[in-house]
Amino acid sequence: MELSKEKLLWMYKKMVQIRQFELKTDELYKKNMIWGTYHLYVGEEATAVGACAALEPTDYITSTHRGHGHTIAKGADLKRMMAELLGKETGYCKGRGGSMHIADISTGHLGANGIVAGGIPIATGAALASKLREDGKVTLCFFGDGAANTGTFNESLNMAGIWKLPVVYFCENNQYAMSAPVNKFTAVKNIADRAASYNMPGVIVDGNDVLEVYKAVKEAVDRARKGEGPTLIEAKTYRWFGHSKSDPRVYRTREEEEEWKKKDPIKRFAEKLLSEGVATEEELKKIDEEVVKEIEEAYQFAVESPEPKVEDLAKYVYAEEGE
Amino acid sequence: MAEKLYIEALAEAIKEEFERDPNVFMMGEDIGIYGGAFGVTKGMYPKYKDKLIETPISEASIVGAGVGAALVGMRPIVEIMFSDFMMDAMEWIVNQAAKLRYMTGGQLKVPLVIRSPMGSGTGAAAQHSQSLPAMFAHIPGLKVVMPATPYDVKGLFKAAVRDDNPVIFFEHKLLYWTKGEVPEGDYIVPIGKADVKREGKDITIIAGSITVIRSLEAAEKLKGEGIDVEVIDIRSLSPLDTETIVNSVIKTGKVLIVEDDNKSYGWGAEVLSRIVESDAFDYLDYPIQRLGGKDVPIPYNPKLEGAAVPQVEDIIETVKAIFGKE
Ligand SMILES: Cc1ncc(C[n+]2csc(CCOP(=O)(O)OP(=O)(O)O)c2C)c(N)n1
Ligand SMILES: [Mg+2]
């Protein structure tokens, strides 16, 4: 592997952080501590981590309603994320946004989105700005298979295609948009096939293989940074749990879920790290334990944090001059 | 009469309209085996699978295709999963559905129903919680209704499906699990008629959708203060039943308007102006009061979220203040 051990272990740790963060989120919801809805990312950890590993800290991402994984992979603070889920003033959105709206401008994260495909034109615009300002930044746009069927997907990818924008459109095809199976709701077999319409490369990757994701995104990011234009990447993966907090999953079988769970991206990566002698079991175990501690600390921070004040309800509606 | 949930009454109306007219069908996301995000079509699949057209996530084209099917004689019902997502379809609502009749000199008609849940109170934050009926009521060519009770939702839904115009049909999410009496079988609640939900002589509260329920609760509590509140359920924003409102105001001389939408440029301002422009003006013995949502996007934190729209306590306090009671 050409990546340094440090980077590989960073990738492993990020994936474990995402998994543990999501399991904690689910636990807190079941304890009635999370008020709104949330969309768990379990099973898709390799896509966010592989993609963000190929970005510079100053590059931008746009995220989706299923955004915790992207946010963690881009480098956000677990404490402030957890505080946001609990609606606290110390959260990324000061308790105003919740799970679906976490943004972290300090790590180039332009925001999760409650609107499916909401981030696609926004990513296009951020990339246009980079082109106009020649700032050398690349924008990576996360979106789902469902989002690929919106009108703005077509409009945005065409614009990026004609203007050769420094953007990577990264589709996380987790096989379903809520209850809608991708093969019944998308006229082409692969979403990446659509790239031909926009005169950009279309690449399909195994979304449960973090290194394969990394390689494909790295190539696309390098192209974009050199001014060679956008790429559409489709990562095939699977969400293990329901679409959102209450979903009995009547639209798919438990057998299908079990098949995908066998392809657990974290387990696969751990096995690879061990078999190739990159890390020892003790090293991985130590990381796992560190993460458990970090999640616990994030939780404590969130619980102990104050709520926003009702008097401040109208704060942040408008930007104040000089802010 | 049987007691039913709002959501059951609505489902009943949908199924009865499916049975009544072969041209009626429904389009939307996840409305098949999943039963819709709020479960309105739960259990309709597979019996009505030919009537339930499941779509990709394509709000603009869902509504646009609804307009097209309506033009050629179908009576489509479009479900938009959250009314916030209607913003993606505004072109086909505002520039197409609302105007095709007029622009073509009466040749075309668009018998389309767009039904959609609205409102806060579920922790879904700013892009899944808005109440925007006033925005649509501003557009000539659209009819806008927002039933508050199980009885009204069934009757108004049938009226909407049978109407030859585009009707925007708003269902406040917190109403789905409320109960009320619903007759078996076919009946219509006409679009454009307000309803006196509670008679009283001291003050008229004019409310719509969820605020009707909150106003009725407030009215019960205000009885203990010796204030006899009349509650008018506006039911339909467009067309607006000025007559029922004016008659009530002439009787009581005092008005509080309670809307769930944010207050600025809200429908309450229109109601207020209709009162002021009418004969009722001379009967007013106190300035008309309005309670509406705060002019903010709906926040996530539950305390902030609750404070963003008028609650029962706010209504009680405002009425007491009108009567000089603190
Ligand atoms: C414009 C819009 N339409 C519908 C929804 C409701 N909704 C939220 S997520 C979702 C499915 C999205 O599927 P996909 O893009 O594949 O992402 P995934 O949930 O699978 O990660 C739907 C229909 C929405 N939030 N926004
Ligand atoms: Mg999906």
GROMACS .gro file of C-alpha atoms in nm, chain B residues 103-300:
model
  198
  426MET     CA    1  -5.414   3.207  -2.016
  427THR     CA    2  -5.598   2.980  -2.257
  428GLY     CA    3  -5.921   3.175  -2.232
  429GLY     CA    4  -6.098   2.899  -2.043
  430GLN     CA    5  -6.003   2.615  -2.278
  431LEU     CA    6  -5.791   2.416  -2.034
  432LYS     CA    7  -5.864   2.311  -1.680
  433VAL     CA    8  -5.645   2.157  -1.411
  434PRO     CA    9  -5.840   1.938  -1.168
  435LEU     CA   10  -5.537   1.857  -0.956
  436VAL     CA   11  -5.507   1.808  -0.581
  437ILE     CA   12  -5.169   1.858  -0.417
  438ARG     CA   13  -5.186   1.730  -0.062
  439SER     CA   14  -4.906   1.774   0.184
  440PRO     CA   15  -4.827   1.773   0.554
  441MET     CA   16  -4.712   2.098   0.709
  442GLY     CA   17  -4.612   2.246   1.038
  443SER     CA   18  -4.373   2.223   1.330
  444GLY     CA   19  -4.382   2.027   1.653
  445THR     CA   20  -4.190   1.716   1.550
  446GLY     CA   21  -3.828   1.827   1.583
  447ALA     CA   22  -3.774   1.811   1.210
  448ALA     CA   23  -3.616   2.159   1.193
  449ALA     CA   24  -3.629   2.436   0.936
  450GLN     CA   25  -3.663   2.247   0.608
  451HIS     CA   26  -3.932   2.004   0.725
  452SER     CA   27  -4.155   2.216   0.947
  453GLN     CA   28  -4.292   2.518   0.768
  454SER     CA   29  -4.654   2.621   0.741
  455LEU     CA   30  -4.681   2.802   0.411
  456PRO     CA   31  -5.047   2.810   0.306
  457ALA     CA   32  -5.051   3.190   0.285
  458MET     CA   33  -4.785   3.179   0.017
  459PHE     CA   34  -5.017   2.978  -0.208
  460ALA     CA   35  -5.330   3.174  -0.117
  461HIS     CA   36  -5.159   3.476  -0.272
  462ILE     CA   37  -5.174   3.315  -0.616
  463PRO     CA   38  -5.491   3.365  -0.824
  464GLY     CA   39  -5.603   3.038  -0.978
  465LEU     CA   40  -5.521   2.818  -0.681
  466LYS     CA   41  -5.762   2.706  -0.413
  467VAL     CA   42  -5.609   2.651  -0.068
  468VAL     CA   43  -5.765   2.450   0.213
  469MET     CA   44  -5.639   2.331   0.553
  470PRO     CA   45  -5.891   2.115   0.738
  471ALA     CA   46  -5.857   2.093   1.116
  472THR     CA   47  -6.081   1.798   1.206
  473PRO     CA   48  -6.137   1.439   1.091
  474TYR     CA   49  -6.487   1.535   0.972
  475ASP     CA   50  -6.360   1.824   0.765
  476VAL     CA   51  -6.060   1.643   0.621
  477LYS     CA   52  -6.278   1.375   0.467
  478GLY     CA   53  -6.542   1.610   0.331
  479LEU     CA   54  -6.298   1.872   0.206
  480PHE     CA   55  -6.078   1.613   0.043
  481LYS     CA   56  -6.371   1.486  -0.160
  482ALA     CA   57  -6.460   1.841  -0.257
  483ALA     CA   58  -6.099   1.901  -0.362
  484VAL     CA   59  -6.084   1.592  -0.584
  485ARG     CA   60  -6.412   1.687  -0.753
  486ASP     CA   61  -6.314   2.051  -0.799
  487ASP     CA   62  -6.213   2.148  -1.152
  488ASN     CA   63  -5.929   2.369  -1.025
  489PRO     CA   64  -5.593   2.303  -0.866
  490VAL     CA   65  -5.642   2.268  -0.491
  491ILE     CA   66  -5.355   2.282  -0.243
  492PHE     CA   67  -5.453   2.067   0.054
  493PHE     CA   68  -5.257   2.119   0.376
  494GLU     CA   69  -5.257   1.868   0.660
  495HIS     CA   70  -5.085   1.976   0.980
  496LYS     CA   71  -4.872   1.684   1.101
  497LEU     CA   72  -4.991   1.711   1.460
  498LEU     CA   73  -5.350   1.665   1.345
  499TYR     CA   74  -5.300   1.318   1.196
  500TRP     CA   75  -5.343   1.149   1.533
  501THR     CA   76  -5.634   1.359   1.659
  502LYS     CA   77  -5.980   1.204   1.684
  503GLY     CA   78  -6.331   1.312   1.591
  504GLU     CA   79  -6.664   1.197   1.457
  505VAL     CA   80  -6.668   1.094   1.093
  506PRO     CA   81  -6.977   0.974   0.907
  507GLU     CA   82  -6.963   0.659   0.696
  508GLY     CA   83  -6.980   0.703   0.322
  509ASP     CA   84  -6.996   0.999   0.096
  510TYR     CA   85  -7.033   1.363   0.202
  511ILE     CA   86  -6.883   1.692   0.095
  512VAL     CA   87  -6.757   1.988   0.292
  513PRO     CA   88  -6.762   2.274   0.044
  514ILE     CA   89  -6.443   2.464  -0.032
  515GLY     CA   90  -6.476   2.831   0.061
  516LYS     CA   91  -6.694   2.792   0.370
  517ALA     CA   92  -6.568   2.873   0.718
  518ASP     CA   93  -6.718   2.693   1.015
  519VAL     CA   94  -6.815   2.814   1.360
  520LYS     CA   95  -6.650   2.544   1.569
  521ARG     CA   96  -6.763   2.692   1.899
  522GLU     CA   97  -7.026   2.954   1.961
  523GLY     CA   98  -6.962   3.239   2.202
  524LYS     CA   99  -7.058   3.599   2.251
  525ASP     CA  100  -6.758   3.785   2.393
  526ILE     CA  101  -6.479   3.750   2.136
  527THR     CA  102  -6.420   3.588   1.796
  528ILE     CA  103  -6.108   3.381   1.751
  529ILE     CA  104  -6.035   3.314   1.386
  530ALA     CA  105  -5.807   3.015   1.341
  531GLY     CA  106  -5.705   2.757   1.084
  532SER     CA  107  -5.569   2.402   1.091
  533ILE     CA  108  -5.375   2.328   1.414
  534THR     CA  109  -5.459   2.667   1.566
  535VAL     CA  110  -5.828   2.571   1.564
  536ILE     CA  111  -5.753   2.287   1.803
  537ARG     CA  112  -5.539   2.514   2.019
  538SER     CA  113  -5.802   2.788   2.019
  539LEU     CA  114  -6.077   2.545   2.120
  540GLU     CA  115  -5.865   2.428   2.410
  541ALA     CA  116  -5.796   2.788   2.510
  542ALA     CA  117  -6.167   2.871   2.483
  543GLU     CA  118  -6.254   2.593   2.729
  544LYS     CA  119  -6.003   2.729   2.979
  545LEU     CA  120  -6.121   3.086   2.928
  546LYS     CA  121  -6.473   2.982   3.023
  547GLY     CA  122  -6.341   2.961   3.377
  548GLU     CA  123  -6.239   3.327   3.349
  549GLY     CA  124  -6.592   3.416   3.247
  550ILE     CA  125  -6.497   3.481   2.884
  551ASP     CA  126  -6.725   3.327   2.623
  552VAL     CA  127  -6.518   3.265   2.312
  553GLU     CA  128  -6.645   3.200   1.961
  554VAL     CA  129  -6.401   3.000   1.746
  555ILE     CA  130  -6.420   3.022   1.370
  556ASP     CA  131  -6.235   2.763   1.168
  557ILE     CA  132  -6.142   2.934   0.845
  558ARG     CA  133  -6.097   2.590   0.673
  559SER     CA  134  -6.040   2.742   0.333
  560LEU     CA  135  -5.797   3.029   0.273
  561SER     CA  136  -5.882   3.067  -0.089
  562PRO     CA  137  -6.158   3.135  -0.151
  563LEU     CA  138  -6.205   3.300   0.188
  564ASP     CA  139  -6.548   3.307   0.354
  565THR     CA  140  -6.569   3.671   0.459
  566GLU     CA  141  -6.938   3.651   0.546
  567THR     CA  142  -6.909   3.403   0.831
  568ILE     CA  143  -6.625   3.606   0.979
  569VAL     CA  144  -6.802   3.940   0.948
  570ASN     CA  145  -7.122   3.806   1.105
  571SER     CA  146  -6.932   3.677   1.404
  572VAL     CA  147  -6.740   4.001   1.452
  573ILE     CA  148  -7.062   4.202   1.441
  574LYS     CA  149  -7.187   3.983   1.724
  575THR     CA  150  -6.878   3.989   1.948
  576GLY     CA  151  -6.698   4.315   1.864
  577LYS     CA  152  -6.359   4.166   1.948
  578VAL     CA  153  -6.120   3.966   1.730
  579LEU     CA  154  -5.811   3.754   1.776
  580ILE     CA  155  -5.664   3.588   1.469
  581VAL     CA  156  -5.434   3.290   1.534
  582GLU     CA  157  -5.215   3.150   1.257
  583ASP     CA  158  -4.946   2.885   1.258
  584ASP     CA  159  -4.760   3.046   0.966
  585ASN     CA  160  -4.513   3.312   1.060
  586LYS     CA  161  -4.691   3.637   1.115
  587SER     CA  162  -4.546   3.885   0.868
  588TYR     CA  163  -4.751   3.887   0.547
  589GLY     CA  164  -4.952   3.597   0.687
  590TRP     CA  165  -5.314   3.513   0.606
  591GLY     CA  166  -5.425   3.680   0.927
  592ALA     CA  167  -5.337   4.014   0.773
  593GLU     CA  168  -5.578   3.943   0.487
  594VAL     CA  169  -5.854   3.839   0.727
  595LEU     CA  170  -5.793   4.153   0.929
  596SER     CA  171  -5.822   4.372   0.624
  597ARG     CA  172  -6.145   4.204   0.516
  598ILE     CA  173  -6.291   4.283   0.859
  599VAL     CA  174  -6.173   4.640   0.856
  600GLU     CA  175  -6.312   4.695   0.508
  601SER     CA  176  -6.652   4.549   0.603
  602ASP     CA  177  -6.958   4.659   0.802
  603ALA     CA  178  -6.806   4.485   1.101
  604PHE     CA  179  -6.557   4.770   1.143
  605ASP     CA  180  -6.814   4.984   1.321
  606TYR     CA  181  -6.882   4.708   1.570
  607LEU     CA  182  -6.522   4.665   1.681
  608ASP     CA  183  -6.467   4.778   2.038
  609TYR     CA  184  -6.104   4.671   2.067
  610PRO     CA  185  -5.815   4.674   1.817
  611ILE     CA  186  -5.798   4.349   1.622
  612GLN     CA  187  -5.521   4.127   1.762
  613ARG     CA  188  -5.309   3.876   1.577
  614LEU     CA  189  -5.100   3.586   1.703
  615GLY     CA  190  -4.875   3.419   1.453
  616GLY     CA  191  -4.552   3.229   1.428
  617LYS     CA  192  -4.234   3.423   1.499
  618ASP     CA  193  -4.056   3.544   1.187
  619VAL     CA  194  -3.785   3.280   1.213
  620PRO     CA  195  -3.709   2.949   1.043
  621ILE     CA  196  -3.837   2.667   1.268
  622PRO     CA  197  -3.559   2.577   1.513
  623TYR     CA  198  -3.463   2.223   1.616
   0.00000   0.00000   0.00000
